[in-house]
mmCIF file of N, CA and C in Angstrom:
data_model
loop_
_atom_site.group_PDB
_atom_site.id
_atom_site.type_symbol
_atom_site.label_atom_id
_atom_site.label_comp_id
_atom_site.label_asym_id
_atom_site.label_seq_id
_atom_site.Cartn_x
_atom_site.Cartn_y
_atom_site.Cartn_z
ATOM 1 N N UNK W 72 24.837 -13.816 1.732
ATOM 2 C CA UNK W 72 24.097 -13.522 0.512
ATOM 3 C C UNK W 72 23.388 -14.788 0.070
ATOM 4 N N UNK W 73 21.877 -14.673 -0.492
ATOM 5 C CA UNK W 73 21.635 -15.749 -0.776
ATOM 6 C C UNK W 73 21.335 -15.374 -2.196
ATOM 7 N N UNK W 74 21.350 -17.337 -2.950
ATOM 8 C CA UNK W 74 21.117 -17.620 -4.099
ATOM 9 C C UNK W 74 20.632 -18.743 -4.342
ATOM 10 N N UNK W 75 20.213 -18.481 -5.995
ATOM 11 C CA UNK W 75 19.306 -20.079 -5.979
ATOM 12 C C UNK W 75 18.648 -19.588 -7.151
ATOM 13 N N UNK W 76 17.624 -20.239 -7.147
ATOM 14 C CA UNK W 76 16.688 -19.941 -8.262
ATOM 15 C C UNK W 76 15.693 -19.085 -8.718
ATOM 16 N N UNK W 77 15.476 -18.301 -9.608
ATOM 17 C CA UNK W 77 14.414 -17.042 -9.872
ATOM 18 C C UNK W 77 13.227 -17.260 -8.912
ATOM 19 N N UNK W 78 12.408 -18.828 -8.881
ATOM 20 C CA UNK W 78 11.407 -19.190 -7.985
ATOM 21 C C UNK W 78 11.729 -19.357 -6.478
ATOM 22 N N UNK W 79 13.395 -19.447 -5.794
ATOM 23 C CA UNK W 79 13.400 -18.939 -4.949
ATOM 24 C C UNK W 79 13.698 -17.577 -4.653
ATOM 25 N N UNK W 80 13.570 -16.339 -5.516
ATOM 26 C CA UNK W 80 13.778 -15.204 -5.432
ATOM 27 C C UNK W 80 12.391 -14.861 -4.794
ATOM 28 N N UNK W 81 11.480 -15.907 -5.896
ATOM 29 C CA UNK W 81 9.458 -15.002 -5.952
ATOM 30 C C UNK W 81 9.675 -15.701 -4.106
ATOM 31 N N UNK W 82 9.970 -16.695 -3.624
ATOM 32 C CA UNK W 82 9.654 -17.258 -2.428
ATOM 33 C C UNK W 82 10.057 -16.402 -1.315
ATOM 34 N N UNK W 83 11.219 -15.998 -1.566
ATOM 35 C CA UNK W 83 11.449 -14.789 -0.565
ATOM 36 C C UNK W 83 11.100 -13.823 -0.390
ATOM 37 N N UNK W 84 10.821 -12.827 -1.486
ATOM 38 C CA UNK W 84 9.786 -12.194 -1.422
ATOM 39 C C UNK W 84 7.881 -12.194 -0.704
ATOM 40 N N UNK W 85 7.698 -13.206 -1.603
ATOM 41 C CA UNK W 85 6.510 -13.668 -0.352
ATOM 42 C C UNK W 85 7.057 -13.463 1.159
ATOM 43 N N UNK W 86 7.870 -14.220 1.323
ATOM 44 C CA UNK W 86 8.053 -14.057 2.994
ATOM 45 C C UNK W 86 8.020 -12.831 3.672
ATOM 46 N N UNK W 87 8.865 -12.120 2.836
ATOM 47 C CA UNK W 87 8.497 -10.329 2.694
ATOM 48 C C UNK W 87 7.456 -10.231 3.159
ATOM 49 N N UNK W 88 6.559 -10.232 2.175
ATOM 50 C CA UNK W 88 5.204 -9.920 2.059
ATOM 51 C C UNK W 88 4.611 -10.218 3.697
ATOM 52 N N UNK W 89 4.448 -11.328 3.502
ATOM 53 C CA UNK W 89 3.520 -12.211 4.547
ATOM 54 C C UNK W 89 4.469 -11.835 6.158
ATOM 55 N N UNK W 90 5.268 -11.813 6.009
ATOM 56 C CA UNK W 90 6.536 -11.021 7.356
ATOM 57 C C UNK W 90 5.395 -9.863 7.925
ATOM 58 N N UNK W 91 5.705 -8.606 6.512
ATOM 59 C CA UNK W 91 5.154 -7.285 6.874
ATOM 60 C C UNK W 91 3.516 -7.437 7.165
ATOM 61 N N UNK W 92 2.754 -8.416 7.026
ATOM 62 C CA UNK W 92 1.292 -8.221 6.647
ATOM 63 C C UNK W 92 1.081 -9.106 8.296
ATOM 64 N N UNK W 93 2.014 -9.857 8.925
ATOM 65 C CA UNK W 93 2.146 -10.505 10.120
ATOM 66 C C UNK W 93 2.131 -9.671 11.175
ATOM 67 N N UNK W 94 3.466 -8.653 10.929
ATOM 68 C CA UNK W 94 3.577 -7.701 12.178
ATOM 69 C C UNK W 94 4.006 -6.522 12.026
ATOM 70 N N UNK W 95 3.080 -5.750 11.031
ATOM 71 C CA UNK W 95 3.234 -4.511 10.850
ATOM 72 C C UNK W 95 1.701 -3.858 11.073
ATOM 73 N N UNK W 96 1.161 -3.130 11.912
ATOM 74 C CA UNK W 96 -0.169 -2.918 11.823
ATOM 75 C C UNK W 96 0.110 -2.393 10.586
ATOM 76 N N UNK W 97 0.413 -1.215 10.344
ATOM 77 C CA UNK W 97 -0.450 -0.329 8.887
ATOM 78 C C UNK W 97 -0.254 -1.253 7.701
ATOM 79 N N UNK W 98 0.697 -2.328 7.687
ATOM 80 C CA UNK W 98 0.356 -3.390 6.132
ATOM 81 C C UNK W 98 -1.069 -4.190 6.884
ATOM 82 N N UNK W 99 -1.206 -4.395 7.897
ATOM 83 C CA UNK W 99 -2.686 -4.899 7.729
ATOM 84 C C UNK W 99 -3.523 -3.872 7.730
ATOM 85 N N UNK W 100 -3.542 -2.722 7.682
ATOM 86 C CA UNK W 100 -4.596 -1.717 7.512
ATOM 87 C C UNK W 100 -4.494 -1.148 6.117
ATOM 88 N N UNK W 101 -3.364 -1.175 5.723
ATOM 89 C CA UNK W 101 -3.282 -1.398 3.935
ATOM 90 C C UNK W 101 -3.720 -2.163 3.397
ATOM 91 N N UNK W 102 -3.771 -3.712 3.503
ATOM 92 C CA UNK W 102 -4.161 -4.305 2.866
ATOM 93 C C UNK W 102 -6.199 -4.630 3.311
ATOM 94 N N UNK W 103 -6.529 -4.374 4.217
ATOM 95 C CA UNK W 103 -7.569 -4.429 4.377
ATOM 96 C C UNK W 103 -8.081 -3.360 3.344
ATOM 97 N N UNK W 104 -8.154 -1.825 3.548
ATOM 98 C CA UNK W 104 -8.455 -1.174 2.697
ATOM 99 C C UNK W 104 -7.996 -1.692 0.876
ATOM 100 N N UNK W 105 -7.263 -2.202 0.457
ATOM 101 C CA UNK W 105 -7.314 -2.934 -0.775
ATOM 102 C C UNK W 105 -8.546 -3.702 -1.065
ATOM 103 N N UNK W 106 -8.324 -3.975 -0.127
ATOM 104 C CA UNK W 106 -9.564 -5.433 -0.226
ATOM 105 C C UNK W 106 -10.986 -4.502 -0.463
ATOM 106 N N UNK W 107 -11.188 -3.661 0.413
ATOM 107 C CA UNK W 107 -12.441 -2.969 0.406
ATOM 108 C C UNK W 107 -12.513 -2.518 -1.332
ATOM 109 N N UNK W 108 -11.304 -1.504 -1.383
ATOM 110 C CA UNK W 108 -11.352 -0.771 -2.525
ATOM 111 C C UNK W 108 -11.968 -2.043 -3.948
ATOM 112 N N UNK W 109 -10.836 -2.594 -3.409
ATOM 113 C CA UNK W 109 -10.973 -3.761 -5.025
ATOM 114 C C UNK W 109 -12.583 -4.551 -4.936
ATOM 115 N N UNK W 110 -13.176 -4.950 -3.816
ATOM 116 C CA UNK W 110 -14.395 -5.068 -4.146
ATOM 117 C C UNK W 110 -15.779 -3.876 -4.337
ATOM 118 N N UNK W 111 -14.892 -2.617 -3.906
ATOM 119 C CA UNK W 111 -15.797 -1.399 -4.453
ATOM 120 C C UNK W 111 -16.043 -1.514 -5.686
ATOM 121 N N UNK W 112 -14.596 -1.718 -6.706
ATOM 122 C CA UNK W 112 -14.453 -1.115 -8.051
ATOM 123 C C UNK W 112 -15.008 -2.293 -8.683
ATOM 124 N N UNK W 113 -15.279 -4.029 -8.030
ATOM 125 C CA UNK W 113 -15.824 -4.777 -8.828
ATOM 126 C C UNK W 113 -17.382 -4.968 -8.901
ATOM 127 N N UNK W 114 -17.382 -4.292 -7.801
ATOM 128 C CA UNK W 114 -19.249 -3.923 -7.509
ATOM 129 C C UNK W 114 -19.867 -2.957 -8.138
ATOM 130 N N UNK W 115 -18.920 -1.657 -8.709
ATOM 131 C CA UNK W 115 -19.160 -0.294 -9.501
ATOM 132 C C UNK W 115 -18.680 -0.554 -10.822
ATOM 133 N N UNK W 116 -18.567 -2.185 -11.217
ATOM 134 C CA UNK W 116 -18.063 -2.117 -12.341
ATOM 135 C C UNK W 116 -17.087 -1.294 -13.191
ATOM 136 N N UNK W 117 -16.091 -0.602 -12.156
ATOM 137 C CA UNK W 117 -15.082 0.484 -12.947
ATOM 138 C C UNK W 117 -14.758 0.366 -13.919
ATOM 139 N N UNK W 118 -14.569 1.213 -14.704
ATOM 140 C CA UNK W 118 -13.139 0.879 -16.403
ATOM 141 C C UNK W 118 -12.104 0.527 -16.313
ATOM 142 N N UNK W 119 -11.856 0.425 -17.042
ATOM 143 C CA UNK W 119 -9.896 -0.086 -16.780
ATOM 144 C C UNK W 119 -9.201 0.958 -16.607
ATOM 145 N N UNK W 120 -9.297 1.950 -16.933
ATOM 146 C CA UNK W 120 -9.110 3.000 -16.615
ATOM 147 C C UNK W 120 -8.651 3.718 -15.054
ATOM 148 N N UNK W 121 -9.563 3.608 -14.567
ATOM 149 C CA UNK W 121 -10.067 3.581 -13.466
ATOM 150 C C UNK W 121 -9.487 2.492 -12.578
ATOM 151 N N UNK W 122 -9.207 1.285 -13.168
ATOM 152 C CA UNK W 122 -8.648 0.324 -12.349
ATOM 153 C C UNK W 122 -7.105 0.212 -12.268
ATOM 154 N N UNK W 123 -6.469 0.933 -13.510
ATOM 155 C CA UNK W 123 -4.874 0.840 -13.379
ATOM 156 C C UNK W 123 -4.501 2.543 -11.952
ATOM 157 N N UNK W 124 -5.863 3.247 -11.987
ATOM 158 C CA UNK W 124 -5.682 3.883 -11.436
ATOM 159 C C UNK W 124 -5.185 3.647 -9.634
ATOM 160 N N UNK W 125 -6.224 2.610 -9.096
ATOM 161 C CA UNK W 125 -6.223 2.258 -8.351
ATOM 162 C C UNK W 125 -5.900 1.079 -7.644
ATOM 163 N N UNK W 126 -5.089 0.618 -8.639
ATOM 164 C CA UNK W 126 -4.086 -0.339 -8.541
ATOM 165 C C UNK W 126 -2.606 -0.349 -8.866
ATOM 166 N N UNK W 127 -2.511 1.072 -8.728
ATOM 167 C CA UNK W 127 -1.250 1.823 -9.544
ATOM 168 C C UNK W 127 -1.106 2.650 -7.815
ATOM 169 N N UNK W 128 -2.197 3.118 -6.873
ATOM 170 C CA UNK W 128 -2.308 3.639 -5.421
ATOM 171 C C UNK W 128 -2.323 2.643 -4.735
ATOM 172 N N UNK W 129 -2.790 1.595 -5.103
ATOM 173 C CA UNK W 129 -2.420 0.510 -3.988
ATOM 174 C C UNK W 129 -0.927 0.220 -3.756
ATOM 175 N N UNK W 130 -0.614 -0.556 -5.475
ATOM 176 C CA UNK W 130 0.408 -1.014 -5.134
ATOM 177 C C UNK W 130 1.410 -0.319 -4.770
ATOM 178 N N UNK W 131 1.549 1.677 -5.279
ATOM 179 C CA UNK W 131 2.207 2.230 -4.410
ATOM 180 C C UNK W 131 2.330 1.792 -2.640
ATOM 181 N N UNK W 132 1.153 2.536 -2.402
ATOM 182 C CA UNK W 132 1.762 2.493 -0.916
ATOM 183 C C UNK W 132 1.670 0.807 -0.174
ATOM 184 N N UNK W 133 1.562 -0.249 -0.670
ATOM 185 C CA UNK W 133 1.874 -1.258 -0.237
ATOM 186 C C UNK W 133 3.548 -1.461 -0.760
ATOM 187 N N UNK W 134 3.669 -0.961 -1.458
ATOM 188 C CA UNK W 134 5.091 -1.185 -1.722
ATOM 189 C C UNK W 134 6.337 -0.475 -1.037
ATOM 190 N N UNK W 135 5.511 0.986 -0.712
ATOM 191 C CA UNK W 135 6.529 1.671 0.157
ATOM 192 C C UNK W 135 6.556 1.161 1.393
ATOM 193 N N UNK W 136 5.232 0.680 2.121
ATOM 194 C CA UNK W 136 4.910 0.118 3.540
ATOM 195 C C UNK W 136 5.987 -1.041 3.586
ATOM 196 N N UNK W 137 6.467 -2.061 2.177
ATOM 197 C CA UNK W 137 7.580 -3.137 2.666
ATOM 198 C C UNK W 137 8.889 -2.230 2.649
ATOM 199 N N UNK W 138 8.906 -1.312 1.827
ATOM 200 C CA UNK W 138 10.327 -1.002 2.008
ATOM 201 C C UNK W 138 10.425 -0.116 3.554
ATOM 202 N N UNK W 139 9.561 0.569 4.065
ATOM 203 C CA UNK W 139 9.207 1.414 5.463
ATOM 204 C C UNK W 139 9.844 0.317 6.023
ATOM 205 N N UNK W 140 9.294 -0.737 6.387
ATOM 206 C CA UNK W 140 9.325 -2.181 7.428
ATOM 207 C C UNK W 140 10.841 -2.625 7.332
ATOM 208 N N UNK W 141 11.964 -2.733 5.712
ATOM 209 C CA UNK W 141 12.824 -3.254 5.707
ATOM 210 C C UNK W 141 13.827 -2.403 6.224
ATOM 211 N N UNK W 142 13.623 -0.699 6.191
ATOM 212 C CA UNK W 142 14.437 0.301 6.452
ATOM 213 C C UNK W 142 14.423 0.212 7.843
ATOM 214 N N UNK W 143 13.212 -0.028 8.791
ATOM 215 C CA UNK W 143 13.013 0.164 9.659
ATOM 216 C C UNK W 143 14.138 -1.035 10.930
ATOM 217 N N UNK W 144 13.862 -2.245 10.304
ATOM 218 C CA UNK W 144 14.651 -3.304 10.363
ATOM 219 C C UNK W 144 16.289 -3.162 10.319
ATOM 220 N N UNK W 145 16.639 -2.780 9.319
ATOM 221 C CA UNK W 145 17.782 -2.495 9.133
ATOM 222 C C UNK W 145 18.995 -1.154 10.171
ATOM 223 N N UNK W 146 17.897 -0.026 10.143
ATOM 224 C CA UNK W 146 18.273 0.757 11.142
ATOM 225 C C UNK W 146 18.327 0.347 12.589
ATOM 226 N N UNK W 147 16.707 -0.595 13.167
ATOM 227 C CA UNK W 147 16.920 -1.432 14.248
ATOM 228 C C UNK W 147 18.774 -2.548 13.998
ATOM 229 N N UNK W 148 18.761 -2.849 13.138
ATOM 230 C CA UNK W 148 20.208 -3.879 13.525
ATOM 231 C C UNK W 148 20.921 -3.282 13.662
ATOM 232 N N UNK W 149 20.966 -1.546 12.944
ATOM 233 C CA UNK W 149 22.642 -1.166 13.134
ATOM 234 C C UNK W 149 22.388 -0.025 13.981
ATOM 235 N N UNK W 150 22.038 0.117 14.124
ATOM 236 C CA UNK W 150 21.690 1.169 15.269
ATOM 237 C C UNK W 150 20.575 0.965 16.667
ATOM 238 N N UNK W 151 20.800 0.130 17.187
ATOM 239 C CA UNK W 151 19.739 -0.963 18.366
ATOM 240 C C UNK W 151 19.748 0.496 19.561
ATOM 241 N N UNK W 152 20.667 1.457 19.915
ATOM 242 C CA UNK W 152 20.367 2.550 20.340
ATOM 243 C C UNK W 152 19.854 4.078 19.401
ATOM 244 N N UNK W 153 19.242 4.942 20.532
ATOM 245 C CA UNK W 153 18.595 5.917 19.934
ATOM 246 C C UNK W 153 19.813 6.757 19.092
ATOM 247 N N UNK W 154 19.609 7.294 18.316
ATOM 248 C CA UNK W 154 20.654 8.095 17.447
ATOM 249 C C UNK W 154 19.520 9.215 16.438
ATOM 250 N N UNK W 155 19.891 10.440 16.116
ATOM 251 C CA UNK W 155 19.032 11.077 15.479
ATOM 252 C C UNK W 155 19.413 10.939 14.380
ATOM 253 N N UNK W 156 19.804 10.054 13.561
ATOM 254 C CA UNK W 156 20.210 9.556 12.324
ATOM 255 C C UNK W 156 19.232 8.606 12.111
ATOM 256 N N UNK W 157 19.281 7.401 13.138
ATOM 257 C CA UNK W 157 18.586 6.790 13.250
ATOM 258 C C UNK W 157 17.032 6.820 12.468
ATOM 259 N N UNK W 158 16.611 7.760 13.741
ATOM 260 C CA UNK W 158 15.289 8.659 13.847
ATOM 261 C C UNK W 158 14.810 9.143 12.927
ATOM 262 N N UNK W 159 15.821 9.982 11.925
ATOM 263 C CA UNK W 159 15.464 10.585 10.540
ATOM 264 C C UNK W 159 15.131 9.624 9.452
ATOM 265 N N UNK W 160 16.132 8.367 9.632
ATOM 266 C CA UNK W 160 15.642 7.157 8.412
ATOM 267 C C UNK W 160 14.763 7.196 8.910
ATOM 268 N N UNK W 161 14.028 6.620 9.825
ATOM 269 C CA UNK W 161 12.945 5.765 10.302
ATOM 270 C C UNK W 161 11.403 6.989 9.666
ATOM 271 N N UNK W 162 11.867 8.385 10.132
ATOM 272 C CA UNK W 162 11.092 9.279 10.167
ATOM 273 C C UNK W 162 10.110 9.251 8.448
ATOM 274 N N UNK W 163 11.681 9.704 7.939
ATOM 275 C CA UNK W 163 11.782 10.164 6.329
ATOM 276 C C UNK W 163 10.916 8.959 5.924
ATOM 277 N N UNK W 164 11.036 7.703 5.797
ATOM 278 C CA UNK W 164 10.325 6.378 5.155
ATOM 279 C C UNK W 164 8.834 6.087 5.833
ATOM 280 N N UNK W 165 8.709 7.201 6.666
ATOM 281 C CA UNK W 165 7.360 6.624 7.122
ATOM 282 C C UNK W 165 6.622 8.287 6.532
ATOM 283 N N UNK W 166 7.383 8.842 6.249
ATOM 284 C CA UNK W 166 6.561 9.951 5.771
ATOM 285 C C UNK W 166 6.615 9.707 4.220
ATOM 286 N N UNK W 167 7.145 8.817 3.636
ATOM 287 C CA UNK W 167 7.699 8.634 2.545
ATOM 288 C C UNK W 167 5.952 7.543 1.758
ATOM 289 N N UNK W 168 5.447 6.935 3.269
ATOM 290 C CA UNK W 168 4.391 5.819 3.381
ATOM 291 C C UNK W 168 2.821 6.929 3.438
ATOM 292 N N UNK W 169 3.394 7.960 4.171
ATOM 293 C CA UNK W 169 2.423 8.995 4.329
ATOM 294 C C UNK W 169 1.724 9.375 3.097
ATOM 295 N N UNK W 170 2.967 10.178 2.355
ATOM 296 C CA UNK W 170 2.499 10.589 1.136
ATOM 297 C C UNK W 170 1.302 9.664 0.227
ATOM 298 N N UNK W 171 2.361 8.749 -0.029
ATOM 299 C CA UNK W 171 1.555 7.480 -0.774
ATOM 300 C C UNK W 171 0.351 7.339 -0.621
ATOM 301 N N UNK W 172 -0.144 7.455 0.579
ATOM 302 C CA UNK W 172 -1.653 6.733 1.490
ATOM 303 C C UNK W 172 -2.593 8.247 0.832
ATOM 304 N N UNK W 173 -1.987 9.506 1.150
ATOM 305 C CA UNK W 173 -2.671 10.494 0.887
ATOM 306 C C UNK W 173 -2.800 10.646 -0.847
ATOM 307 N N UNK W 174 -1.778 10.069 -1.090
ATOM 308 C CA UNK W 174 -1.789 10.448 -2.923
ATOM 309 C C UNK W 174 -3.347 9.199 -3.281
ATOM 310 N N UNK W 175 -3.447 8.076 -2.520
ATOM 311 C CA UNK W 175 -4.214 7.007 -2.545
ATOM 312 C C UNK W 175 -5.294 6.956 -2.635
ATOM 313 N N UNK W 176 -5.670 7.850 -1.443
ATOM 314 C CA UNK W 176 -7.129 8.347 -0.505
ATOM 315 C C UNK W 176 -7.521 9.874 -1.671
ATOM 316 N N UNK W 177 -7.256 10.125 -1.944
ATOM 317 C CA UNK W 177 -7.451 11.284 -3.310
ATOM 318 C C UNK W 177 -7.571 10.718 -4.782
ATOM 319 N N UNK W 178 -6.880 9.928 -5.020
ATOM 320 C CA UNK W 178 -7.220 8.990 -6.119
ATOM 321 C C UNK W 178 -8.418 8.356 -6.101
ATOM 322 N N UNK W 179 -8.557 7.848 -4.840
ATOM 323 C CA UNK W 179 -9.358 6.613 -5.050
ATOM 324 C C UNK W 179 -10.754 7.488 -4.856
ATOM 325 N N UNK W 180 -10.541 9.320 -3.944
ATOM 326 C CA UNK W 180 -12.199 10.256 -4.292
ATOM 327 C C UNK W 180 -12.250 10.363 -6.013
ATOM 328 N N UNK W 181 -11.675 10.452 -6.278
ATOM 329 C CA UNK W 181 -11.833 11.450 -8.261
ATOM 330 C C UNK W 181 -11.927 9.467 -8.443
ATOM 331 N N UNK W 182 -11.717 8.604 -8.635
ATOM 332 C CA UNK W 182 -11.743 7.272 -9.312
ATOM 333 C C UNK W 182 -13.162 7.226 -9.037
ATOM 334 N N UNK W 183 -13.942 7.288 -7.645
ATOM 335 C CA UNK W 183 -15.107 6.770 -7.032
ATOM 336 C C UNK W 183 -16.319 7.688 -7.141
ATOM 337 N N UNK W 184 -15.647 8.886 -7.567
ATOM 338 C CA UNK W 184 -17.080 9.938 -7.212
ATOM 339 C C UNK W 184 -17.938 10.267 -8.175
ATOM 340 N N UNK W 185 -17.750 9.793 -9.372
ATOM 341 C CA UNK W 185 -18.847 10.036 -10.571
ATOM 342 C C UNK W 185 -19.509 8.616 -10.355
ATOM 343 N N UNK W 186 -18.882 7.405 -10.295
ATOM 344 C CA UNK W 186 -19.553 6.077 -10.212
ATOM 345 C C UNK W 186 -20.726 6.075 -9.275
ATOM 346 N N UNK W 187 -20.433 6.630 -8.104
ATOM 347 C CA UNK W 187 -20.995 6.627 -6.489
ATOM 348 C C UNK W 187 -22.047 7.776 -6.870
ATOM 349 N N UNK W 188 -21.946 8.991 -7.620
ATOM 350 C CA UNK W 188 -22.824 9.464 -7.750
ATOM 351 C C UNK W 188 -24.076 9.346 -8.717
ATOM 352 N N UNK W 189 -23.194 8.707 -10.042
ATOM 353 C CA UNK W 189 -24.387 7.949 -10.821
ATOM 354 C C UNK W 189 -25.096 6.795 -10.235
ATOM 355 N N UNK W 190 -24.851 5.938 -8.758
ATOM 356 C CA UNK W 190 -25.523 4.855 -8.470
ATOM 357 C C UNK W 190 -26.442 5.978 -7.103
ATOM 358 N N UNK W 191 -26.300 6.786 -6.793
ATOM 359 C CA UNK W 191 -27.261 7.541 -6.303
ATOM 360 C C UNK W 191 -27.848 8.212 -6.536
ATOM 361 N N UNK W 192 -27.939 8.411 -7.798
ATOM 362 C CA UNK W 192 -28.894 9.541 -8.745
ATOM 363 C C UNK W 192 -28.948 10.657 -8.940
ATOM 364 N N UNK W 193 -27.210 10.827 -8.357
ATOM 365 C CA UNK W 193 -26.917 12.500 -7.958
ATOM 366 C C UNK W 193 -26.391 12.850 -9.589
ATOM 367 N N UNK W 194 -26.315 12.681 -10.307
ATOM 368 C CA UNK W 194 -25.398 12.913 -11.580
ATOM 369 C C UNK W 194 -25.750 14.004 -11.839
ATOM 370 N N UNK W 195 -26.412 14.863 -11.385
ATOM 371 C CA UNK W 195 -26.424 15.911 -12.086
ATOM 372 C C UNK W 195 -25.889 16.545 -13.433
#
C-alpha cells in the first residue's frame, strides 16, 4: 500500500493517466477526439452550457477508459489464464467504455448541430 502526501496522490494518478494514454490505443483515440472536440467548441464559440456538456462526455468516457485499463490489468494479474469470469470483467468494462463513447458521440451531435448550422446558413 502506498502513502505519502495528497501531491503524491495527484502524482500517481498522472502516471495513471500518462500509463493509459502510452499503451492503450482507444485512450489515444479518446483523447485525440477531445482535442478535436475542445478546439471545435473554441472555434464555435460554444456557451457554457454547451461546454459543461461536453466536458461532462469527455471526461466520462476518459474516465471509464482508465478504469477499463485498471480492471483489465488486474484481471490480467489474477487470472494470467483464460477463464470466462475473466472474460466477462474484461467484456462488461469495455462495454461499460462503449456506452460512454456512444452517450458522447450523441451529445456532442445535439451540442454541435445548431452552431454548425448557423455557421452554414442552414438555420432555418
Amino acid at each position: 500500500m502506498r502513502s505519502g502526501s495528497l501531491l503524491a496522490s495527484f502524482g500517481y494518478a498522472l502516471q495513471g493517466i500518462k500509463y493509459a494514454l502510452r499503451t492503450q490505443r482507444n485512450m489515444k483515440i479518446h483523447a485525440a477526439a477531445a482535442v478535436v472536440v475542445v478546439a471545435a467548441a473554441l472555434w464555435l464559440h460554444l456557451s457554457w452550457l454547451r461546454w459543461i456538456v461536453l466536458l461532462l462526455a469527455i471526461t466520462l468516457v476518459m474516465a471509464l477508459e482508465l478504469l477499463n485499463t485498471a480492471l483489465e490489468a488486474v484481471v490480467d494479474l489474477a487470472s494470467p489464464e483464460l477463464h470466462p469470469l475473466a472474460k466477462a470483467a474484461k467484456d462488461t468494462a469495455a462495454g461499460a467504455v462503449l456506452l460512454a463513447a456512444v452517450f458522447a458521440v450523441l451529445a456532442g451531435i445535439i451540442v454541435f448541430y445548431r452552431p454548425v448550422m448557423d455557421l452554414l446558413g442552414w438555420s432555418g
